[in-house]
Short mmCIF file of N, CA and C in Angstrom, two decimals:
data_model
loop_
_atom_site.label_atom_id
_atom_site.label_comp_id
_atom_site.label_asym_id
_atom_site.label_seq_id
_atom_site.Cartn_x
_atom_site.Cartn_y
_atom_site.Cartn_z
N MET A 1 -6.00 24.31 6.53
CA MET A 1 -6.73 24.53 5.59
C MET A 1 -8.16 23.93 5.79
N THR A 2 -8.96 24.85 5.35
CA THR A 2 -10.59 24.29 5.66
C THR A 2 -11.30 24.31 4.26
N LEU A 3 -12.05 23.21 4.15
CA LEU A 3 -12.64 22.92 2.93
C LEU A 3 -14.20 23.48 3.05
N THR A 4 -14.74 23.21 2.22
CA THR A 4 -16.21 23.90 1.98
C THR A 4 -17.17 23.14 2.92
N THR A 5 -16.61 21.83 2.97
CA THR A 5 -17.50 20.80 3.70
C THR A 5 -17.26 20.89 5.05
N SER A 6 -16.59 21.74 5.53
CA SER A 6 -16.08 22.21 7.04
C SER A 6 -15.07 21.39 7.55
N GLU A 7 -14.48 20.55 6.63
CA GLU A 7 -13.38 19.45 7.13
C GLU A 7 -12.17 20.26 7.06
N VAL A 8 -11.48 20.15 8.19
CA VAL A 8 -10.21 20.88 8.51
C VAL A 8 -8.94 20.01 8.41
N LEU A 9 -8.10 20.33 7.33
CA LEU A 9 -6.87 19.76 6.91
C LEU A 9 -5.58 20.15 7.37
N GLU A 10 -4.61 19.55 7.83
CA GLU A 10 -3.44 20.30 8.42
C GLU A 10 -2.18 19.47 7.65
N GLY A 11 -1.46 19.95 6.93
CA GLY A 11 -0.48 19.26 6.14
C GLY A 11 0.56 20.33 5.28
N THR A 12 1.25 19.49 4.44
CA THR A 12 2.26 20.41 3.71
C THR A 12 2.02 20.52 2.08
N VAL A 13 1.80 21.57 1.69
CA VAL A 13 1.56 21.72 0.28
C VAL A 13 2.90 21.10 -0.52
N TYR A 14 2.48 20.04 -1.14
CA TYR A 14 3.24 18.93 -1.82
C TYR A 14 3.59 19.81 -3.20
N THR A 15 2.44 20.34 -3.88
CA THR A 15 2.57 20.90 -5.19
C THR A 15 1.27 21.56 -5.45
N THR A 16 1.02 22.44 -6.33
CA THR A 16 -0.11 23.00 -7.09
C THR A 16 0.02 22.79 -8.59
N ASP A 17 -1.20 22.99 -8.95
CA ASP A 17 -1.29 22.68 -10.40
C ASP A 17 -2.23 23.86 -10.91
N GLU A 18 -2.10 24.83 -11.78
CA GLU A 18 -2.91 26.15 -12.21
C GLU A 18 -3.92 25.16 -13.14
N PHE A 19 -3.43 24.64 -14.00
CA PHE A 19 -4.10 24.19 -15.07
C PHE A 19 -5.49 23.25 -14.54
N SER A 20 -5.25 22.40 -13.47
CA SER A 20 -6.42 21.60 -13.25
C SER A 20 -7.40 22.54 -11.81
N SER A 21 -6.37 23.40 -11.43
CA SER A 21 -6.69 24.07 -10.09
C SER A 21 -6.84 23.16 -8.77
N SER A 22 -5.56 22.40 -8.69
CA SER A 22 -5.65 21.53 -7.79
C SER A 22 -4.44 21.68 -6.91
N ILE A 23 -4.76 20.98 -5.62
CA ILE A 23 -3.50 21.33 -4.69
C ILE A 23 -3.21 19.80 -3.99
N VAL A 24 -1.94 19.62 -4.15
CA VAL A 24 -1.61 18.07 -3.59
C VAL A 24 -1.09 18.26 -2.20
N LEU A 25 -1.64 17.98 -1.21
CA LEU A 25 -1.32 18.12 0.31
C LEU A 25 -0.85 16.61 0.93
N ARG A 26 0.29 16.93 1.58
CA ARG A 26 0.73 15.77 2.13
C ARG A 26 0.77 15.83 3.77
N ILE A 27 -0.02 14.87 4.02
CA ILE A 27 -0.71 14.91 5.37
C ILE A 27 0.23 13.55 6.25
N ALA A 28 0.62 14.22 7.30
CA ALA A 28 1.49 13.04 8.21
C ALA A 28 0.28 12.18 8.77
N LEU A 29 0.61 11.13 9.02
CA LEU A 29 -0.49 10.03 9.56
C LEU A 29 0.16 9.74 10.89
N PRO A 30 -0.30 10.02 12.04
CA PRO A 30 0.15 9.59 13.46
C PRO A 30 -0.49 8.17 13.45
N HIS A 31 0.29 7.32 14.34
CA HIS A 31 -0.15 6.15 14.83
C HIS A 31 -0.27 5.06 13.67
N THR A 32 0.46 5.11 12.71
CA THR A 32 0.54 4.07 11.69
C THR A 32 2.02 3.99 11.28
N THR A 33 2.06 2.83 10.38
CA THR A 33 3.52 2.48 9.64
C THR A 33 3.63 3.44 8.76
N LEU A 34 2.63 4.07 7.96
CA LEU A 34 2.72 4.74 6.95
C LEU A 34 3.19 6.02 7.14
N SER A 35 4.17 6.83 6.29
CA SER A 35 4.68 8.08 6.50
C SER A 35 3.73 8.95 6.52
N SER A 36 2.99 9.28 5.30
CA SER A 36 2.28 9.99 5.18
C SER A 36 1.06 9.73 4.14
N GLU A 37 0.02 10.60 3.89
CA GLU A 37 -0.78 10.46 2.98
C GLU A 37 -1.00 11.78 2.21
N MET A 38 -1.09 11.35 0.64
CA MET A 38 -1.14 12.76 -0.46
C MET A 38 -2.74 12.64 -0.76
N ARG A 39 -3.32 13.87 -0.52
CA ARG A 39 -4.55 14.39 -1.03
C ARG A 39 -4.59 15.05 -2.13
N ILE A 40 -5.36 15.09 -3.08
CA ILE A 40 -5.40 16.12 -3.93
C ILE A 40 -6.85 16.70 -3.99
N ILE A 41 -6.66 18.09 -3.93
CA ILE A 41 -7.85 18.55 -3.61
C ILE A 41 -8.21 19.81 -4.53
N HIS A 42 -9.34 20.01 -5.02
CA HIS A 42 -9.69 20.88 -6.06
C HIS A 42 -9.62 22.24 -5.37
N ALA A 43 -9.21 23.57 -5.92
CA ALA A 43 -8.97 24.62 -5.40
C ALA A 43 -10.32 25.14 -5.16
N SER A 44 -11.49 25.06 -5.73
CA SER A 44 -12.65 25.53 -5.41
C SER A 44 -13.07 24.96 -4.16
N ALA A 45 -12.87 23.66 -3.64
CA ALA A 45 -13.22 22.97 -2.42
C ALA A 45 -12.52 23.55 -1.09
N VAL A 46 -11.44 24.78 -1.30
CA VAL A 46 -11.14 25.12 -0.10
C VAL A 46 -11.56 26.53 0.29
N SER A 47 -12.08 26.57 1.53
CA SER A 47 -12.81 27.87 1.84
C SER A 47 -11.95 28.54 2.71
N SER A 48 -10.90 28.40 3.34
CA SER A 48 -9.75 29.19 3.84
C SER A 48 -8.30 28.35 4.22
N CYS A 49 -7.43 29.29 4.30
CA CYS A 49 -6.27 28.52 4.39
C CYS A 49 -5.41 29.30 5.12
N ARG A 50 -4.53 28.63 6.06
CA ARG A 50 -3.52 29.52 6.81
C ARG A 50 -2.17 28.71 7.02
N ILE A 51 -1.16 29.68 6.96
CA ILE A 51 0.13 29.18 6.77
C ILE A 51 0.52 29.07 8.32
N VAL A 52 0.85 27.83 8.53
CA VAL A 52 1.41 27.73 9.98
C VAL A 52 2.97 28.08 10.28
N LYS A 53 3.76 27.18 9.07
CA LYS A 53 5.01 27.70 9.13
C LYS A 53 5.48 27.34 7.66
N GLN A 54 6.35 28.25 7.34
CA GLN A 54 7.11 28.29 5.97
C GLN A 54 8.17 27.72 5.92
N GLU A 55 8.49 26.63 4.71
CA GLU A 55 9.87 25.89 4.76
C GLU A 55 10.60 27.00 3.86
N ALA A 56 12.07 27.03 4.27
CA ALA A 56 12.75 27.93 3.65
C ALA A 56 13.18 26.88 2.30
N GLU A 57 13.36 27.89 1.06
CA GLU A 57 13.63 27.02 -0.13
C GLU A 57 14.49 26.05 -0.36
N ASN A 58 15.95 26.30 0.26
CA ASN A 58 16.76 25.52 0.37
C ASN A 58 16.79 24.42 1.57
N SER A 59 15.80 24.34 2.32
CA SER A 59 15.74 23.34 3.30
C SER A 59 15.59 21.91 2.63
N SER A 60 16.29 20.85 3.07
CA SER A 60 16.16 19.51 2.66
C SER A 60 15.17 18.83 3.63
N ASN A 61 14.05 18.38 2.86
CA ASN A 61 13.15 17.77 3.77
C ASN A 61 12.69 16.59 3.05
N ALA A 62 11.62 15.70 3.40
CA ALA A 62 11.28 14.61 2.52
C ALA A 62 10.38 15.05 1.28
N LEU A 63 10.03 16.27 1.12
CA LEU A 63 9.37 16.52 -0.10
C LEU A 63 10.23 16.74 -1.12
N SER A 64 11.72 16.70 -1.02
CA SER A 64 12.39 16.58 -2.14
C SER A 64 12.53 15.01 -2.65
N VAL A 65 12.06 14.25 -1.97
CA VAL A 65 12.15 12.70 -2.49
C VAL A 65 11.05 12.78 -3.41
N PRO A 66 11.13 12.06 -4.65
CA PRO A 66 9.91 11.92 -5.57
C PRO A 66 9.06 10.90 -5.17
N LEU A 67 7.91 11.05 -5.85
CA LEU A 67 6.88 10.05 -5.58
C LEU A 67 7.27 8.76 -6.04
N SER A 68 6.87 7.66 -5.67
CA SER A 68 6.95 6.62 -6.19
C SER A 68 6.62 6.39 -7.60
N ALA A 69 7.52 5.64 -8.68
CA ALA A 69 7.04 5.25 -9.98
C ALA A 69 5.44 5.02 -10.20
N VAL A 70 4.98 5.37 -11.29
CA VAL A 70 3.77 4.88 -11.55
C VAL A 70 4.09 4.25 -12.97
N SER A 71 3.39 2.83 -13.35
CA SER A 71 3.42 1.85 -14.16
C SER A 71 2.54 2.48 -15.34
N GLN A 72 3.15 2.79 -16.49
CA GLN A 72 2.41 3.30 -17.55
C GLN A 72 1.33 2.12 -18.03
N LYS A 73 1.76 0.85 -17.96
CA LYS A 73 0.71 -0.30 -18.39
C LYS A 73 -0.31 -0.60 -17.53
N SER A 74 -0.11 -0.12 -15.90
CA SER A 74 -1.47 0.13 -15.31
C SER A 74 -2.10 1.22 -15.62
N LEU A 75 -1.57 2.50 -15.71
CA LEU A 75 -2.48 3.60 -16.03
C LEU A 75 -3.17 3.18 -17.22
N GLU A 76 -2.74 2.67 -18.51
CA GLU A 76 -3.29 2.63 -19.83
C GLU A 76 -4.54 1.43 -19.26
N GLU A 77 -4.38 0.35 -18.44
CA GLU A 77 -5.39 -0.41 -18.08
C GLU A 77 -6.34 0.11 -17.45
N ARG A 78 -6.23 0.94 -16.24
CA ARG A 78 -7.03 1.89 -15.96
C ARG A 78 -8.01 2.61 -16.58
N GLU A 79 -7.36 3.19 -17.63
CA GLU A 79 -7.97 4.28 -18.44
C GLU A 79 -8.92 3.31 -19.42
N LYS A 80 -8.44 2.31 -19.89
CA LYS A 80 -9.43 1.35 -20.83
C LYS A 80 -10.59 0.91 -20.12
N ARG A 81 -10.34 0.39 -18.64
CA ARG A 81 -11.34 0.24 -17.73
C ARG A 81 -12.63 1.23 -17.81
N ALA A 82 -12.11 2.40 -17.57
CA ALA A 82 -12.71 3.46 -17.20
C ALA A 82 -13.57 3.90 -18.35
N ILE A 83 -12.89 4.02 -19.78
CA ILE A 83 -13.68 4.05 -20.96
C ILE A 83 -14.73 3.10 -21.13
N LEU A 84 -14.54 1.72 -20.80
CA LEU A 84 -15.43 0.53 -21.17
C LEU A 84 -16.58 1.03 -20.10
N LEU A 85 -16.37 1.25 -18.84
CA LEU A 85 -17.40 1.73 -18.13
C LEU A 85 -18.34 2.76 -18.40
N ALA A 86 -17.57 3.86 -18.96
CA ALA A 86 -18.24 5.06 -19.43
C ALA A 86 -19.35 4.73 -20.57
N GLU A 87 -18.62 4.03 -21.48
CA GLU A 87 -19.37 3.75 -22.74
C GLU A 87 -20.81 2.76 -22.40
N GLU A 88 -20.44 2.03 -21.36
CA GLU A 88 -21.66 0.99 -20.91
C GLU A 88 -22.77 1.64 -20.07
N SER A 89 -22.25 2.88 -19.43
CA SER A 89 -23.32 3.66 -18.90
C SER A 89 -23.93 4.59 -19.79
N PHE A 90 -23.16 4.85 -20.96
CA PHE A 90 -24.21 5.74 -21.88
C PHE A 90 -24.87 4.94 -22.55
N GLY A 91 -24.87 3.59 -22.66
CA GLY A 91 -25.83 2.50 -23.36
C GLY A 91 -27.11 2.51 -22.42
N HIS A 92 -27.04 2.92 -21.24
CA HIS A 92 -28.14 2.89 -20.55
C HIS A 92 -29.03 4.16 -20.52
N ILE A 93 -28.42 4.99 -21.26
CA ILE A 93 -29.29 6.24 -21.35
C ILE A 93 -30.38 6.13 -22.38
N ASN A 94 -31.56 6.72 -22.12
CA ASN A 94 -32.62 6.52 -23.29
C ASN A 94 -33.11 8.05 -23.10
N GLU A 95 -32.85 8.48 -24.28
CA GLU A 95 -33.41 10.34 -24.41
C GLU A 95 -34.86 10.10 -24.79
N LYS A 96 -35.54 9.15 -25.36
CA LYS A 96 -36.88 9.19 -25.32
C LYS A 96 -37.80 8.88 -24.02
N ALA A 97 -37.18 8.38 -22.88
CA ALA A 97 -37.71 8.10 -22.01
C ALA A 97 -37.71 9.29 -20.88
N SER A 98 -38.72 9.56 -20.03
CA SER A 98 -39.14 10.31 -19.18
C SER A 98 -37.86 10.04 -18.13
N PRO A 99 -37.73 11.35 -17.58
CA PRO A 99 -36.95 11.42 -16.02
C PRO A 99 -37.34 10.41 -15.19
N GLN A 100 -38.42 9.93 -14.96
CA GLN A 100 -38.81 9.00 -13.99
C GLN A 100 -38.85 7.65 -14.39
N GLY A 101 -38.78 7.36 -15.89
CA GLY A 101 -38.51 6.06 -16.32
C GLY A 101 -37.03 5.84 -16.13
N GLN A 102 -36.21 6.68 -16.62
CA GLN A 102 -34.69 6.54 -16.46
C GLN A 102 -34.37 6.08 -15.27
N ALA A 103 -34.96 6.81 -14.27
CA ALA A 103 -34.60 6.42 -12.55
C ALA A 103 -35.09 4.96 -12.37
N VAL A 104 -36.05 4.72 -12.99
CA VAL A 104 -36.31 3.32 -12.83
C VAL A 104 -35.56 2.12 -13.44
N PHE A 105 -35.22 2.69 -14.43
CA PHE A 105 -34.12 1.78 -15.36
C PHE A 105 -32.76 1.72 -14.51
N ASP A 106 -32.34 2.77 -13.84
CA ASP A 106 -31.14 2.81 -13.32
C ASP A 106 -31.34 1.86 -12.08
N ARG A 107 -32.39 1.95 -11.32
CA ARG A 107 -32.67 1.27 -10.02
C ARG A 107 -32.67 -0.34 -10.53
N LEU A 108 -33.25 -0.51 -11.49
CA LEU A 108 -33.39 -2.07 -12.22
C LEU A 108 -31.79 -2.53 -12.69
N VAL A 109 -31.12 -1.71 -13.21
CA VAL A 109 -29.94 -2.10 -13.57
C VAL A 109 -28.87 -2.34 -12.25
N LYS A 110 -29.05 -1.54 -11.17
CA LYS A 110 -28.22 -1.89 -10.13
C LYS A 110 -28.66 -3.21 -9.41
N ALA A 111 -29.94 -3.68 -9.68
CA ALA A 111 -30.52 -4.72 -8.86
C ALA A 111 -30.44 -5.95 -9.84
N CYS A 112 -30.55 -5.85 -11.32
CA CYS A 112 -30.65 -7.16 -11.97
C CYS A 112 -29.55 -7.30 -13.03
N ASN A 113 -28.92 -6.24 -13.43
CA ASN A 113 -27.81 -6.27 -14.21
C ASN A 113 -28.21 -6.45 -15.71
N GLN A 114 -29.05 -7.32 -16.22
CA GLN A 114 -29.56 -7.86 -17.39
C GLN A 114 -30.77 -7.04 -17.62
N VAL A 115 -30.57 -5.62 -17.93
CA VAL A 115 -31.58 -4.72 -18.19
C VAL A 115 -31.42 -3.94 -19.59
N VAL A 116 -32.29 -3.83 -20.41
CA VAL A 116 -32.28 -3.27 -21.57
C VAL A 116 -33.45 -2.22 -22.05
N TRP A 117 -33.11 -1.09 -22.88
CA TRP A 117 -34.30 -0.50 -23.39
C TRP A 117 -34.88 -1.37 -24.59
N LYS A 118 -36.18 -1.14 -24.72
CA LYS A 118 -36.83 -1.69 -25.83
C LYS A 118 -37.83 -0.55 -26.20
N GLY A 119 -37.30 0.39 -27.10
CA GLY A 119 -38.31 1.57 -27.31
C GLY A 119 -38.30 2.63 -26.13
N GLU A 120 -39.56 2.81 -25.45
CA GLU A 120 -39.62 3.18 -24.38
C GLU A 120 -39.93 2.44 -23.24
N SER A 121 -40.20 1.18 -23.36
CA SER A 121 -40.20 0.10 -22.38
C SER A 121 -38.99 -0.43 -22.08
N ILE A 122 -38.89 -0.84 -20.85
CA ILE A 122 -37.67 -1.63 -20.22
C ILE A 122 -38.00 -3.32 -20.25
N LEU A 123 -36.96 -3.70 -20.57
CA LEU A 123 -36.97 -5.19 -20.62
C LEU A 123 -36.05 -5.74 -19.58
N VAL A 124 -36.69 -6.60 -18.62
CA VAL A 124 -35.85 -7.16 -17.33
C VAL A 124 -35.54 -8.55 -17.51
N LEU A 125 -34.34 -8.87 -17.64
CA LEU A 125 -34.03 -10.54 -17.66
C LEU A 125 -34.62 -11.35 -18.59
N ASN A 126 -34.95 -10.44 -19.75
CA ASN A 126 -35.76 -10.99 -20.91
C ASN A 126 -37.06 -11.68 -20.54
N GLN A 127 -37.68 -11.34 -19.31
CA GLN A 127 -38.84 -11.60 -18.90
C GLN A 127 -39.93 -10.95 -18.51
N VAL A 128 -39.54 -9.66 -17.99
CA VAL A 128 -40.38 -8.63 -17.77
C VAL A 128 -40.38 -7.34 -18.33
N ARG A 129 -41.50 -6.83 -18.95
CA ARG A 129 -41.44 -5.64 -19.61
C ARG A 129 -42.07 -4.45 -18.52
N VAL A 130 -41.37 -3.34 -18.48
CA VAL A 130 -41.96 -2.19 -17.50
C VAL A 130 -42.45 -0.99 -18.67
N ASP A 131 -43.50 -0.88 -18.90
CA ASP A 131 -43.83 -0.04 -19.75
C ASP A 131 -44.24 1.55 -19.00
N PRO A 132 -44.41 2.73 -19.80
CA PRO A 132 -44.60 3.94 -19.31
C PRO A 132 -45.97 3.94 -18.58
N PRO A 133 -46.20 4.52 -17.46
CA PRO A 133 -45.55 5.84 -16.87
C PRO A 133 -44.49 4.93 -15.85
N TYR A 134 -44.11 3.76 -16.19
CA TYR A 134 -43.33 2.86 -15.23
C TYR A 134 -43.48 2.63 -13.59
N GLY A 135 -44.85 2.48 -13.65
CA GLY A 135 -45.40 2.31 -12.16
C GLY A 135 -45.43 0.54 -11.83
N ARG A 136 -45.50 0.31 -10.70
CA ARG A 136 -45.76 -1.25 -10.17
C ARG A 136 -46.79 -2.02 -11.15
N ASN A 137 -47.93 -1.36 -11.46
CA ASN A 137 -48.78 -1.84 -12.28
C ASN A 137 -48.52 -1.86 -13.84
N ASN A 138 -47.28 -1.25 -14.33
CA ASN A 138 -46.98 -1.30 -15.82
C ASN A 138 -46.03 -2.59 -15.91
N CYS A 139 -45.81 -3.39 -14.74
CA CYS A 139 -44.97 -4.66 -15.19
C CYS A 139 -45.71 -5.65 -15.66
N GLN A 140 -45.40 -6.47 -16.89
CA GLN A 140 -45.82 -7.49 -17.26
C GLN A 140 -44.86 -8.52 -17.72
N LEU A 141 -45.13 -9.96 -17.53
CA LEU A 141 -44.41 -11.00 -18.19
C LEU A 141 -44.32 -10.97 -19.38
N VAL A 142 -43.16 -11.14 -20.16
CA VAL A 142 -43.32 -11.14 -21.41
C VAL A 142 -43.52 -12.66 -22.26
N ALA A 143 -42.94 -13.68 -21.34
CA ALA A 143 -43.35 -15.02 -21.57
C ALA A 143 -43.23 -15.79 -20.44
N THR A 144 -44.04 -16.87 -20.06
CA THR A 144 -44.32 -17.33 -18.70
C THR A 144 -43.61 -18.90 -19.19
N THR A 145 -42.93 -19.37 -17.99
CA THR A 145 -42.03 -20.47 -18.70
C THR A 145 -42.19 -21.14 -17.05
N GLY A 146 -42.77 -20.67 -16.01
CA GLY A 146 -42.99 -21.42 -14.69
C GLY A 146 -43.14 -20.68 -13.59
N ASN A 147 -43.04 -20.76 -12.38
CA ASN A 147 -43.22 -20.38 -11.14
C ASN A 147 -42.03 -19.29 -10.94
N LEU A 148 -40.84 -19.40 -11.73
CA LEU A 148 -39.61 -18.51 -11.51
C LEU A 148 -40.06 -17.16 -11.92
N ASP A 149 -40.74 -17.24 -13.06
CA ASP A 149 -41.14 -15.95 -13.94
C ASP A 149 -42.15 -15.03 -12.87
N LYS A 150 -42.97 -15.61 -12.11
CA LYS A 150 -43.83 -14.89 -11.16
C LYS A 150 -43.03 -14.33 -9.98
N GLY A 151 -41.91 -15.06 -9.63
CA GLY A 151 -41.01 -14.38 -8.85
C GLY A 151 -40.09 -13.31 -9.30
N SER A 152 -39.76 -13.26 -10.36
CA SER A 152 -39.10 -12.32 -11.19
C SER A 152 -40.04 -11.23 -11.32
N LEU A 153 -41.30 -11.17 -11.80
CA LEU A 153 -42.35 -10.07 -11.69
C LEU A 153 -42.45 -9.44 -10.55
N GLU A 154 -42.62 -10.15 -9.43
CA GLU A 154 -42.67 -9.67 -8.25
C GLU A 154 -41.54 -8.88 -7.55
N ARG A 155 -40.55 -9.52 -8.06
CA ARG A 155 -38.97 -8.56 -7.60
C ARG A 155 -39.11 -7.26 -8.52
N VAL A 156 -39.24 -7.56 -9.55
CA VAL A 156 -39.31 -6.07 -10.50
C VAL A 156 -40.32 -5.14 -10.01
N GLN A 157 -41.33 -5.53 -9.79
CA GLN A 157 -42.63 -4.65 -9.20
C GLN A 157 -42.26 -4.02 -8.02
N LYS A 158 -41.43 -4.82 -6.97
CA LYS A 158 -40.90 -4.03 -5.76
C LYS A 158 -39.68 -3.11 -6.15
N ILE A 159 -39.01 -3.28 -6.98
CA ILE A 159 -38.09 -2.42 -7.24
C ILE A 159 -38.46 -1.11 -7.99
N VAL A 160 -39.55 -1.57 -8.79
CA VAL A 160 -40.12 -0.29 -9.57
C VAL A 160 -40.86 0.80 -8.74
N ALA A 161 -41.44 0.08 -7.49
CA ALA A 161 -42.34 0.79 -6.65
C ALA A 161 -41.34 1.46 -5.45
N GLY A 162 -40.06 1.31 -5.47
CA GLY A 162 -39.12 1.84 -5.00
C GLY A 162 -39.07 1.50 -3.31
#
């Protein structure tokens, strides 16, 4: 099987799912203690496919062994974490800001973590405000309490400048 990324995969089709347009491929792993790897591939990512050997329907091979059990509790915990992360990400979007402003905000969140929107301005660490058009010269200290604030301002200016 060749993917649209030009990656070539060789394995056994474990199953397909029409609803999600996905293929589960079982790939043997040489030089390891693991027996195989399972890969889920979206059908649109496949550019070509060639059948090397077709298994007889009544043959008994390792594919008839079911996959290991999945804990419902762990799935629910993963789902809750994913929902919390998605909600947090949506909270970082400001529809009033320009695309450039949103990009600056995203860079600041990655670097500083404590970043919020105040109207169209960005407030970083409750110390530095970045106003439109979100350039290096648009960074200002909100309140000064010492030399640490100047360091914060310089750091934010570097991040904003890209």
